[in-house]
Amino acid sequence: MQMRIHVCLIVLFAIAICANTAIATSEEDPNWNKSVNYTLYWGDNIEVDGFLIKANDFSKARPFDVETDYVMLTIISDESDEWSALLAVNNSQIPDSGIFGERLNITAFEVVTGNDIPAPYTKIGVSTLNITEEETGSWINNTISVSKTIYKETYIDERVFIAVQIENLRNLEFPNVTINENLPENVLTDPDIEVDQIIDISPYSKNTIQYSVKALRPGNYTIPPTEIELVYRGVKYQQQTNSTKLVVYGPYITAEKTATIDENNPDNLDISIKLENKGNRAAYVEVKDEMLENWILKEGKTSTELVIFPNKVKKLEYSVASENLRANTIVPSAEIYFSDSKGYSDTFTTKKFYILEEMEEEVPESDVNMNEQVQETEDPSISEEEIEYPKFGPIRSVKDIIDNTMKVINEALEYK
């Protein structure tokens, strides 16, 4: 009988050694959290930080406690990993502590068996590893895999489809996982699809989120990483994809219209329309400008057709004459149409703005403080957003208007 007991102890001790190749105490590693004490009777179990600890068996009860008393624990992680631990107190052959899953430390400091108690029990101290930021990153990398697929080249009028795949590598369920997507300026998502989402991830599952984007301008874009955020056991984890490059091809035509009063002849107005291709493809461009009814074309032409290559600038210039150029005269918009060899096209207009004339005489200091506002004749068909204010040409002063008014008054007095 005695030999049988020794054989059983040897077998159990071998199981404990196989299940735990590394035996340590929390005192050897300062990164362990403070130990919490528990009392487990035969068959009891507790859950600590995702580990289920069960008092599975004890050594045979005797009339009195002996050094060979031991407890056999079964530990199951939330990842379905399982260990068996044989722990004893003051036993030269059986350890009193063990580390499981590299994150759980159990130390037995009392094992009680005997015929005079209802059930055997053990008192244990349990501590968990204090996870550092580096270990957190390692854990999430081994738990969640995130990848992003995107077509790297497209045209200005085409949509680009993006797929984000999230794979759960463990037998764990993660509720309320937040997915955040960031996009660069001038890149818009499909308005019918919500890119930022909150989803639940099942064990060993694959989740795919698809959406499309469209660039407003051609050029080279960097699509930022997609960020995944989840909370597990009170710890926040973040995972993200790599950033990706996107090249968008096409023309991008801009137009700027200016009007300047001729210094030598105040009745002449010089008009200039600057056209620039800021894209990476050539474009055929049509320009059609509009003149007011009292304007007379003196030089140049008000419309043209031309081809503008990438990063090139061309101008349409002409001059008009008018006997009544006033500060509140509104220069009408020019219409710009462009298309490319692929068939992409667009039409837009330049902004309307007021003509402002610069006075040639210096304004006396006494007149500088005369902040009278010139009443402007408003055109109800033109909104304020369409009008571009003082930007080009010389400025007409209040003194000029007063001088003209006094001239009329003096002529009237002389007539009398």
Tab-separated table of C-alpha atoms in Angstrom:
chain	number	residue	atom	x	y	z
A	1	MET	CA	0.000	0.000	0.000
A	2	GLN	CA	2.828	2.356	0.915
A	3	MET	CA	4.539	1.633	-2.404
A	4	ARG	CA	1.305	2.403	-4.274
A	5	ILE	CA	1.051	5.831	-2.658
A	6	HIS	CA	4.634	6.666	-3.596
A	7	VAL	CA	4.011	5.638	-7.205
A	8	CYS	CA	0.928	7.882	-7.397
A	9	LEU	CA	2.888	10.802	-5.998
A	10	ILE	CA	5.645	10.294	-8.543
A	11	VAL	CA	3.115	10.204	-11.399
A	12	LEU	CA	1.348	13.351	-10.204
A	13	PHE	CA	4.650	15.123	-9.754
A	14	ALA	CA	5.638	14.225	-13.322
A	15	ILE	CA	2.347	15.663	-14.615
A	16	ALA	CA	3.020	18.897	-12.782
A	17	ILE	CA	6.515	19.145	-14.247
A	18	CYS	CA	5.240	18.541	-17.807
A	19	ALA	CA	2.472	21.105	-17.459
A	20	ASN	CA	4.792	23.749	-16.068
A	21	THR	CA	8.310	23.853	-17.397
A	22	ALA	CA	8.942	27.194	-15.707
A	23	ILE	CA	8.282	27.503	-11.976
A	24	ALA	CA	8.658	30.911	-10.370
A	25	THR	CA	7.217	33.110	-7.668
A	26	SER	CA	5.950	36.651	-7.894
A	27	GLU	CA	8.839	37.761	-5.699
A	28	GLU	CA	11.253	36.939	-8.535
A	29	ASP	CA	9.497	39.285	-10.983
A	30	PRO	CA	8.486	42.797	-9.886
A	31	ASN	CA	6.002	43.006	-12.747
A	32	TRP	CA	3.459	40.813	-10.968
A	33	ASN	CA	0.385	42.469	-9.489
A	34	LYS	CA	-0.392	42.151	-5.803
A	35	SER	CA	-1.438	38.645	-4.801
A	36	VAL	CA	-5.045	37.962	-3.737
A	37	ASN	CA	-5.830	35.107	-1.324
A	38	TYR	CA	-8.564	32.530	-1.898
A	39	THR	CA	-9.830	29.460	-0.048
A	40	LEU	CA	-10.878	26.539	-2.227
A	41	TYR	CA	-12.694	23.497	-0.909
A	42	TRP	CA	-12.725	20.264	-2.848
A	43	GLY	CA	-14.615	20.919	-6.124
A	44	ASP	CA	-14.669	24.718	-5.725
A	45	ASN	CA	-13.571	26.994	-8.541
A	46	ILE	CA	-12.826	30.679	-8.964
A	47	GLU	CA	-12.272	32.921	-11.984
A	48	VAL	CA	-9.330	35.307	-11.961
A	49	ASP	CA	-8.486	37.541	-14.921
A	50	GLY	CA	-9.948	35.135	-17.452
A	51	PHE	CA	-8.557	31.972	-15.803
A	52	LEU	CA	-10.806	29.337	-14.210
A	53	ILE	CA	-9.062	27.706	-11.224
A	54	LYS	CA	-10.604	24.535	-9.756
A	55	ALA	CA	-9.600	22.443	-6.725
A	56	ASN	CA	-9.859	19.165	-8.587
A	57	ASP	CA	-8.448	16.731	-6.023
A	58	PHE	CA	-6.513	16.393	-2.773
A	59	SER	CA	-4.202	13.824	-1.245
A	60	LYS	CA	-5.819	11.043	0.762
A	61	ALA	CA	-7.287	12.169	4.090
A	62	ARG	CA	-5.433	11.082	7.244
A	63	PRO	CA	-6.103	11.501	10.940
A	64	PHE	CA	-3.487	14.236	10.978
A	65	ASP	CA	-1.745	16.536	8.458
A	66	VAL	CA	1.501	15.361	6.946
A	67	GLU	CA	4.072	17.037	4.688
A	68	THR	CA	2.952	14.910	1.764
A	69	ASP	CA	-0.489	16.576	1.651
A	70	TYR	CA	-1.070	18.176	-1.733
A	71	VAL	CA	-3.783	19.730	-3.848
A	72	MET	CA	-4.315	19.174	-7.568
A	73	LEU	CA	-5.594	22.257	-9.385
A	74	THR	CA	-7.020	22.477	-12.873
A	75	ILE	CA	-6.532	25.813	-14.650
A	76	ILE	CA	-8.407	26.680	-17.860
A	77	SER	CA	-7.824	29.960	-19.680
A	78	ASP	CA	-10.450	31.842	-21.668
A	79	GLU	CA	-8.471	30.760	-24.711
A	80	SER	CA	-9.269	27.119	-23.817
A	81	ASP	CA	-5.698	26.320	-22.760
A	82	GLU	CA	-5.592	23.880	-19.835
A	83	TRP	CA	-3.018	23.061	-17.164
A	84	SER	CA	-2.826	20.742	-14.151
A	85	ALA	CA	-0.916	21.865	-11.081
A	86	LEU	CA	0.218	19.759	-8.139
A	87	LEU	CA	1.026	22.055	-5.198
A	88	ALA	CA	2.093	21.322	-1.634
A	89	VAL	CA	3.442	23.253	1.352
A	90	ASN	CA	6.886	22.598	2.838
A	91	ASN	CA	7.429	19.652	0.554
A	92	SER	CA	10.884	19.074	-0.888
A	93	GLN	CA	9.500	17.175	-3.881
A	94	ILE	CA	6.321	19.098	-4.745
A	95	PRO	CA	6.486	22.857	-5.442
A	96	ASP	CA	4.222	25.332	-3.701
A	97	SER	CA	3.768	27.649	-6.701
A	98	GLY	CA	3.569	27.748	-10.479
A	99	ILE	CA	3.127	30.134	-13.414
A	100	PHE	CA	0.495	29.347	-16.043
A	101	GLY	CA	0.004	30.908	-19.439
A	102	GLU	CA	2.846	33.299	-18.595
A	103	ARG	CA	0.272	35.549	-16.908
A	104	LEU	CA	-1.025	33.678	-13.831
A	105	ASN	CA	0.960	32.923	-10.667
A	106	ILE	CA	-0.536	30.585	-8.033
A	107	THR	CA	1.086	29.921	-4.644
A	108	ALA	CA	-0.309	27.447	-2.102
A	109	PHE	CA	0.392	28.408	1.507
A	110	GLU	CA	-1.921	25.903	3.241
A	111	VAL	CA	-3.279	22.459	2.315
A	112	VAL	CA	-5.605	20.836	4.860
A	113	THR	CA	-6.839	17.259	4.664
A	114	GLY	CA	-8.043	15.087	7.526
A	115	ASN	CA	-10.777	12.844	8.790
A	116	ASP	CA	-11.996	15.458	11.263
A	117	ILE	CA	-13.150	18.050	8.656
A	118	PRO	CA	-16.138	17.954	6.284
A	119	ALA	CA	-13.982	18.460	3.163
A	120	PRO	CA	-10.343	19.132	2.386
A	121	TYR	CA	-9.382	22.652	1.351
A	122	THR	CA	-6.467	24.792	0.317
A	123	LYS	CA	-5.543	28.418	0.725
A	124	ILE	CA	-3.815	29.942	-2.284
A	125	GLY	CA	-2.505	33.308	-3.364
A	126	VAL	CA	-3.147	34.334	-6.973
A	127	SER	CA	-1.406	37.150	-8.806
A	128	THR	CA	-1.502	38.248	-12.448
A	129	LEU	CA	1.189	39.708	-14.624
A	130	ASN	CA	1.264	43.481	-14.861
A	131	ILE	CA	1.053	43.820	-18.640
A	132	THR	CA	3.310	46.540	-20.015
A	133	GLU	CA	2.699	48.530	-23.187
A	134	GLU	CA	5.143	46.346	-25.121
A	135	GLU	CA	3.404	43.178	-23.965
A	136	THR	CA	0.039	44.719	-24.848
A	137	GLY	CA	1.243	45.290	-28.388
A	138	SER	CA	2.519	41.731	-28.598
A	139	TRP	CA	-0.797	40.364	-27.351
A	140	ILE	CA	-2.942	42.302	-29.828
A	141	ASN	CA	-0.609	41.362	-32.683
A	142	ASN	CA	-1.132	37.703	-31.839
A	143	THR	CA	-4.881	38.178	-31.434
A	144	ILE	CA	-6.202	40.477	-34.180
A	145	SER	CA	-4.914	40.650	-37.740
A	146	VAL	CA	-5.977	43.658	-39.826
A	147	SER	CA	-5.272	44.230	-43.514
A	148	LYS	CA	-6.405	46.795	-46.084
A	149	THR	CA	-6.757	46.233	-49.829
A	150	ILE	CA	-7.012	49.162	-52.241
A	151	TYR	CA	-6.455	49.738	-55.937
A	152	LYS	CA	-3.395	51.963	-56.050
A	153	GLU	CA	-4.223	53.814	-59.302
A	154	THR	CA	-7.433	55.366	-60.598
A	155	TYR	CA	-8.831	58.239	-62.665
A	156	ILE	CA	-10.381	61.445	-61.403
A	157	ASP	CA	-13.979	60.441	-62.218
A	158	GLU	CA	-13.686	56.864	-60.916
A	159	ARG	CA	-14.404	55.422	-57.488
A	160	VAL	CA	-11.800	53.377	-55.646
A	161	PHE	CA	-12.968	50.368	-53.628
A	162	ILE	CA	-11.318	49.671	-50.288
A	163	ALA	CA	-11.656	46.441	-48.288
A	164	VAL	CA	-10.618	46.151	-44.629
A	165	GLN	CA	-10.381	42.584	-43.316
A	166	ILE	CA	-10.287	41.862	-39.584
A	167	GLU	CA	-9.341	38.335	-38.521
A	168	ASN	CA	-9.689	37.005	-34.969
A	169	LEU	CA	-6.818	34.598	-34.326
A	170	ARG	CA	-8.063	33.354	-30.949
A	171	ASN	CA	-11.020	31.563	-29.433
A	172	LEU	CA	-12.199	34.823	-27.879
A	173	GLU	CA	-15.228	36.999	-28.481
A	174	PHE	CA	-14.813	40.762	-28.646
A	175	PRO	CA	-17.959	42.931	-28.449
A	176	ASN	CA	-18.122	46.601	-29.411
A	177	VAL	CA	-14.963	46.724	-31.489
A	178	THR	CA	-14.477	50.258	-32.868
A	179	ILE	CA	-13.264	50.769	-36.427
A	180	ASN	CA	-11.965	54.237	-37.286
A	181	GLU	CA	-11.081	55.280	-40.828
A	182	ASN	CA	-9.183	58.464	-41.677
A	183	LEU	CA	-9.033	59.915	-45.173
A	184	PRO	CA	-6.881	62.718	-46.594
A	185	GLU	CA	-8.245	66.044	-47.800
A	186	ASN	CA	-10.085	65.977	-51.147
A	187	VAL	CA	-10.901	62.259	-50.804
A	188	LEU	CA	-14.569	61.553	-50.031
A	189	THR	CA	-16.334	58.334	-49.049
A	190	ASP	CA	-19.562	56.952	-50.424
A	191	PRO	CA	-22.296	58.936	-48.616
A	192	ASP	CA	-24.481	55.827	-48.354
A	193	ILE	CA	-21.899	53.855	-46.354
A	194	GLU	CA	-20.829	54.510	-42.774
A	195	VAL	CA	-17.082	53.939	-42.680
A	196	ASP	CA	-16.594	54.276	-38.908
A	197	GLN	CA	-18.357	51.305	-37.335
A	198	ILE	CA	-18.787	49.354	-34.101
A	199	ILE	CA	-18.944	45.591	-34.614
A	200	ASP	CA	-18.789	42.350	-32.624
A	201	ILE	CA	-16.030	39.887	-33.484
A	202	SER	CA	-16.653	36.173	-32.917
A	203	PRO	CA	-13.913	33.623	-32.122
A	204	TYR	CA	-11.753	32.683	-35.116
A	205	SER	CA	-13.890	34.841	-37.407
A	206	LYS	CA	-13.119	37.047	-40.388
A	207	ASN	CA	-14.938	40.350	-40.852
A	208	THR	CA	-14.699	42.388	-44.044
A	209	ILE	CA	-15.752	46.034	-44.371
A	210	GLN	CA	-15.972	47.445	-47.885
A	211	TYR	CA	-16.533	50.998	-49.081
A	212	SER	CA	-15.540	53.283	-51.934
A	213	VAL	CA	-13.848	56.681	-52.132
A	214	LYS	CA	-13.534	59.320	-54.816
A	215	ALA	CA	-10.837	61.972	-55.192
A	216	LEU	CA	-11.870	65.532	-56.017
A	217	ARG	CA	-8.509	66.350	-57.569
A	218	PRO	CA	-5.785	64.359	-59.317
A	219	GLY	CA	-2.514	63.764	-57.515
A	220	ASN	CA	-0.684	61.457	-55.110
A	221	TYR	CA	-2.509	60.616	-51.881
A	222	THR	CA	-1.552	58.728	-48.733
A	223	ILE	CA	-4.469	56.809	-47.238
A	224	PRO	CA	-3.870	56.688	-43.442
A	225	PRO	CA	-4.069	53.382	-41.531
A	226	THR	CA	-7.419	51.955	-40.473
A	227	GLU	CA	-7.505	51.816	-36.659
A	228	ILE	CA	-9.111	49.005	-34.646
A	229	GLU	CA	-9.819	49.452	-30.944
A	230	LEU	CA	-11.137	46.868	-28.469
A	231	VAL	CA	-11.320	46.398	-24.712
A	232	TYR	CA	-10.469	43.062	-23.126
A	233	ARG	CA	-10.367	42.456	-19.371
A	234	GLY	CA	-10.458	46.190	-18.823
A	235	VAL	CA	-7.393	46.811	-20.983
A	236	LYS	CA	-7.721	48.883	-24.166
A	237	TYR	CA	-5.936	47.453	-27.193
A	238	GLN	CA	-5.323	49.101	-30.553
A	239	GLN	CA	-4.406	47.561	-33.877
A	240	GLN	CA	-4.015	49.198	-37.276
A	241	THR	CA	-3.213	48.556	-40.913
A	242	ASN	CA	-0.351	50.090	-42.835
A	243	SER	CA	-0.876	53.318	-44.765
A	244	THR	CA	-1.371	52.915	-48.516
A	245	LYS	CA	-0.624	55.056	-51.558
A	246	LEU	CA	-3.213	56.159	-54.107
A	247	VAL	CA	-2.423	57.852	-57.429
A	248	VAL	CA	-5.279	59.705	-59.147
A	249	TYR	CA	-4.873	60.741	-62.789
A	250	GLY	CA	-6.631	63.533	-64.660
A	251	PRO	CA	-6.539	67.257	-65.496
A	252	TYR	CA	-7.362	69.945	-62.951
A	253	ILE	CA	-8.048	73.328	-64.573
A	254	THR	CA	-8.200	76.565	-62.591
A	255	ALA	CA	-9.078	80.022	-63.941
A	256	GLU	CA	-8.518	83.511	-62.538
A	257	LYS	CA	-10.014	86.592	-64.179
A	258	THR	CA	-8.680	90.103	-63.582
A	259	ALA	CA	-9.650	93.565	-64.861
A	260	THR	CA	-7.355	96.597	-64.770
A	261	ILE	CA	-8.137	100.152	-65.868
A	262	ASP	CA	-5.616	101.529	-68.341
A	263	GLU	CA	-3.512	104.206	-66.607
A	264	ASN	CA	-3.177	106.188	-69.836
A	265	ASN	CA	-6.831	105.942	-70.789
A	266	PRO	CA	-9.314	105.593	-67.891
A	267	ASP	CA	-12.060	104.565	-70.325
A	268	ASN	CA	-10.167	101.422	-71.353
A	269	LEU	CA	-10.274	98.186	-69.381
A	270	ASP	CA	-7.712	95.382	-69.772
A	271	ILE	CA	-9.168	91.900	-69.158
A	272	SER	CA	-6.995	88.848	-68.454
A	273	ILE	CA	-8.026	85.235	-67.802
A	274	LYS	CA	-5.229	83.053	-66.418
A	275	LEU	CA	-5.701	79.314	-67.024
A	276	GLU	CA	-3.586	76.686	-65.258
A	277	ASN	CA	-3.580	72.888	-65.398
A	278	LYS	CA	-2.660	71.652	-61.899
A	279	GLY	CA	-3.368	68.022	-62.800
A	280	ASN	CA	-1.240	65.319	-64.396
A	281	ARG	CA	-3.057	64.888	-67.731
A	282	ALA	CA	-3.457	67.329	-70.659
A	283	ALA	CA	-6.859	68.917	-71.315
A	284	TYR	CA	-8.696	70.622	-74.163
A	285	VAL	CA	-10.071	73.938	-72.853
A	286	GLU	CA	-12.758	76.290	-74.173
A	287	VAL	CA	-13.056	79.813	-72.754
A	288	LYS	CA	-16.107	82.022	-73.342
A	289	ASP	CA	-16.130	85.427	-71.710
A	290	GLU	CA	-18.994	87.914	-71.467
A	291	MET	CA	-18.922	91.677	-72.017
A	292	LEU	CA	-21.345	94.270	-70.678
A	293	GLU	CA	-23.678	96.015	-73.150
A	294	ASN	CA	-21.808	99.322	-73.077
A	295	TRP	CA	-18.396	97.718	-73.607
A	296	ILE	CA	-16.659	97.892	-76.982
A	297	LEU	CA	-13.991	95.322	-77.859
A	298	LYS	CA	-10.791	97.238	-78.684
A	299	GLU	CA	-8.186	94.486	-78.919
A	300	GLY	CA	-7.966	90.684	-78.628
A	301	LYS	CA	-10.855	88.224	-78.422
A	302	THR	CA	-13.291	87.111	-75.739
A	303	SER	CA	-13.206	83.375	-76.466
A	304	THR	CA	-10.624	80.769	-77.373
A	305	GLU	CA	-9.905	77.050	-77.669
A	306	LEU	CA	-6.601	75.595	-76.567
A	307	VAL	CA	-4.817	72.574	-75.061
A	308	ILE	CA	-3.077	72.941	-71.708
A	309	PHE	CA	-0.499	70.387	-70.601
A	310	PRO	CA	0.094	69.459	-66.930
A	311	ASN	CA	1.690	72.215	-64.833
A	312	LYS	CA	1.366	74.740	-67.673
A	313	VAL	CA	-0.237	78.215	-67.688
A	314	LYS	CA	-1.928	80.034	-70.572
A	315	LYS	CA	-3.756	83.373	-70.766
A	316	LEU	CA	-6.609	84.941	-72.691
A	317	GLU	CA	-6.234	88.735	-72.836
A	318	TYR	CA	-8.309	91.478	-74.447
A	319	SER	CA	-9.183	95.156	-73.971
A	320	VAL	CA	-12.538	96.935	-73.950
A	321	ALA	CA	-13.596	100.580	-73.981
A	322	SER	CA	-16.465	102.185	-72.112
A	323	GLU	CA	-17.451	105.800	-71.552
A	324	ASN	CA	-18.870	105.022	-68.138
A	325	LEU	CA	-16.476	102.866	-66.103
A	326	ARG	CA	-17.603	103.179	-62.499
A	327	ALA	CA	-16.349	101.771	-59.203
A	328	ASN	CA	-19.537	99.757	-58.793
A	329	THR	CA	-19.387	98.183	-62.248
A	330	ILE	CA	-19.508	94.389	-61.943
A	331	VAL	CA	-17.247	92.389	-64.227
A	332	PRO	CA	-19.190	89.311	-65.407
A	333	SER	CA	-17.985	85.712	-65.138
A	334	ALA	CA	-16.114	83.775	-67.794
A	335	GLU	CA	-17.271	80.244	-68.585
A	336	ILE	CA	-14.623	77.513	-68.734
A	337	TYR	CA	-15.181	74.072	-70.253
A	338	PHE	CA	-12.503	71.374	-70.387
A	339	SER	CA	-12.215	67.718	-71.354
A	340	ASP	CA	-9.453	65.142	-71.731
A	341	SER	CA	-8.654	62.227	-74.008
A	342	LYS	CA	-10.409	59.791	-71.659
A	343	GLY	CA	-13.704	61.651	-71.849
A	344	TYR	CA	-13.631	63.296	-68.433
A	345	SER	CA	-15.027	66.847	-68.616
A	346	ASP	CA	-16.324	69.663	-66.469
A	347	THR	CA	-17.632	73.237	-66.718
A	348	PHE	CA	-17.206	76.088	-64.251
A	349	THR	CA	-17.228	79.897	-64.141
A	350	THR	CA	-14.935	82.517	-62.677
A	351	LYS	CA	-16.133	84.841	-59.925
A	352	LYS	CA	-17.772	88.199	-60.549
A	353	PHE	CA	-16.056	91.222	-59.011
A	354	TYR	CA	-16.230	95.032	-58.853
A	355	ILE	CA	-13.999	97.388	-60.842
A	356	LEU	CA	-12.024	99.621	-58.521
A	357	GLU	CA	-10.042	102.557	-59.859
A	358	GLU	CA	-6.925	103.933	-58.235
A	359	MET	CA	-6.790	107.687	-57.949
A	360	GLU	CA	-3.687	109.280	-59.367
A	361	GLU	CA	-3.627	112.278	-57.008
A	362	GLU	CA	-2.470	112.032	-53.428
A	363	VAL	CA	-5.203	112.345	-50.855
A	364	PRO	CA	-4.691	115.250	-48.387
A	365	GLU	CA	-4.581	114.241	-44.733
A	366	SER	CA	-7.792	116.141	-44.081
A	367	ASP	CA	-9.556	113.822	-46.498
A	368	VAL	CA	-8.122	110.612	-45.072
A	369	ASN	CA	-10.587	110.633	-42.191
A	370	MET	CA	-13.583	111.063	-44.458
A	371	ASN	CA	-14.806	107.473	-44.218
A	372	GLU	CA	-17.908	108.031	-46.263
A	373	GLN	CA	-19.158	104.888	-47.942
A	374	VAL	CA	-19.998	105.007	-51.625
A	375	GLN	CA	-23.520	103.783	-52.275
A	376	GLU	CA	-23.427	100.918	-54.751
A	377	THR	CA	-26.130	100.013	-57.192
A	378	GLU	CA	-26.925	96.378	-56.478
A	379	ASP	CA	-27.970	93.927	-59.116
A	380	PRO	CA	-30.649	91.671	-57.515
A	381	SER	CA	-29.696	88.840	-59.879
A	382	ILE	CA	-26.169	88.632	-58.423
A	383	SER	CA	-25.591	87.065	-55.012
A	384	GLU	CA	-22.901	88.262	-52.623
A	385	GLU	CA	-21.093	84.915	-52.920
A	386	GLU	CA	-20.598	85.405	-56.656
A	387	ILE	CA	-18.879	88.772	-56.272
A	388	GLU	CA	-15.173	89.076	-55.579
A	389	TYR	CA	-14.272	92.294	-53.770
A	390	PRO	CA	-11.257	94.628	-54.150
A	391	LYS	CA	-8.571	92.511	-55.567
A	392	PHE	CA	-7.465	93.974	-58.864
A	393	GLY	CA	-6.763	97.348	-60.452
A	394	PRO	CA	-6.533	100.906	-59.093
A	395	ILE	CA	-8.889	102.408	-56.476
A	396	ARG	CA	-11.251	105.358	-56.978
A	397	SER	CA	-11.249	107.652	-53.934
A	398	VAL	CA	-14.027	109.486	-52.143
A	399	LYS	CA	-12.232	112.765	-52.997
A	400	ASP	CA	-12.681	112.052	-56.707
A	401	ILE	CA	-16.435	111.761	-56.212
A	402	ILE	CA	-16.576	114.933	-54.086
A	403	ASP	CA	-14.572	116.898	-56.680
A	404	ASN	CA	-16.994	115.883	-59.414
A	405	THR	CA	-19.946	116.842	-57.232
A	406	MET	CA	-18.457	120.286	-56.438
A	407	LYS	CA	-17.762	120.808	-60.140
A	408	VAL	CA	-21.448	120.268	-60.948
A	409	ILE	CA	-22.487	122.664	-58.162
A	410	ASN	CA	-20.080	125.380	-59.339
A	411	GLU	CA	-21.299	125.083	-62.920
A	412	ALA	CA	-24.869	125.462	-61.688
A	413	LEU	CA	-23.954	128.598	-59.708
A	414	GLU	CA	-22.165	130.133	-62.700
A	415	TYR	CA	-25.186	129.409	-64.865
A	416	LYS	CA	-27.316	131.441	-62.516
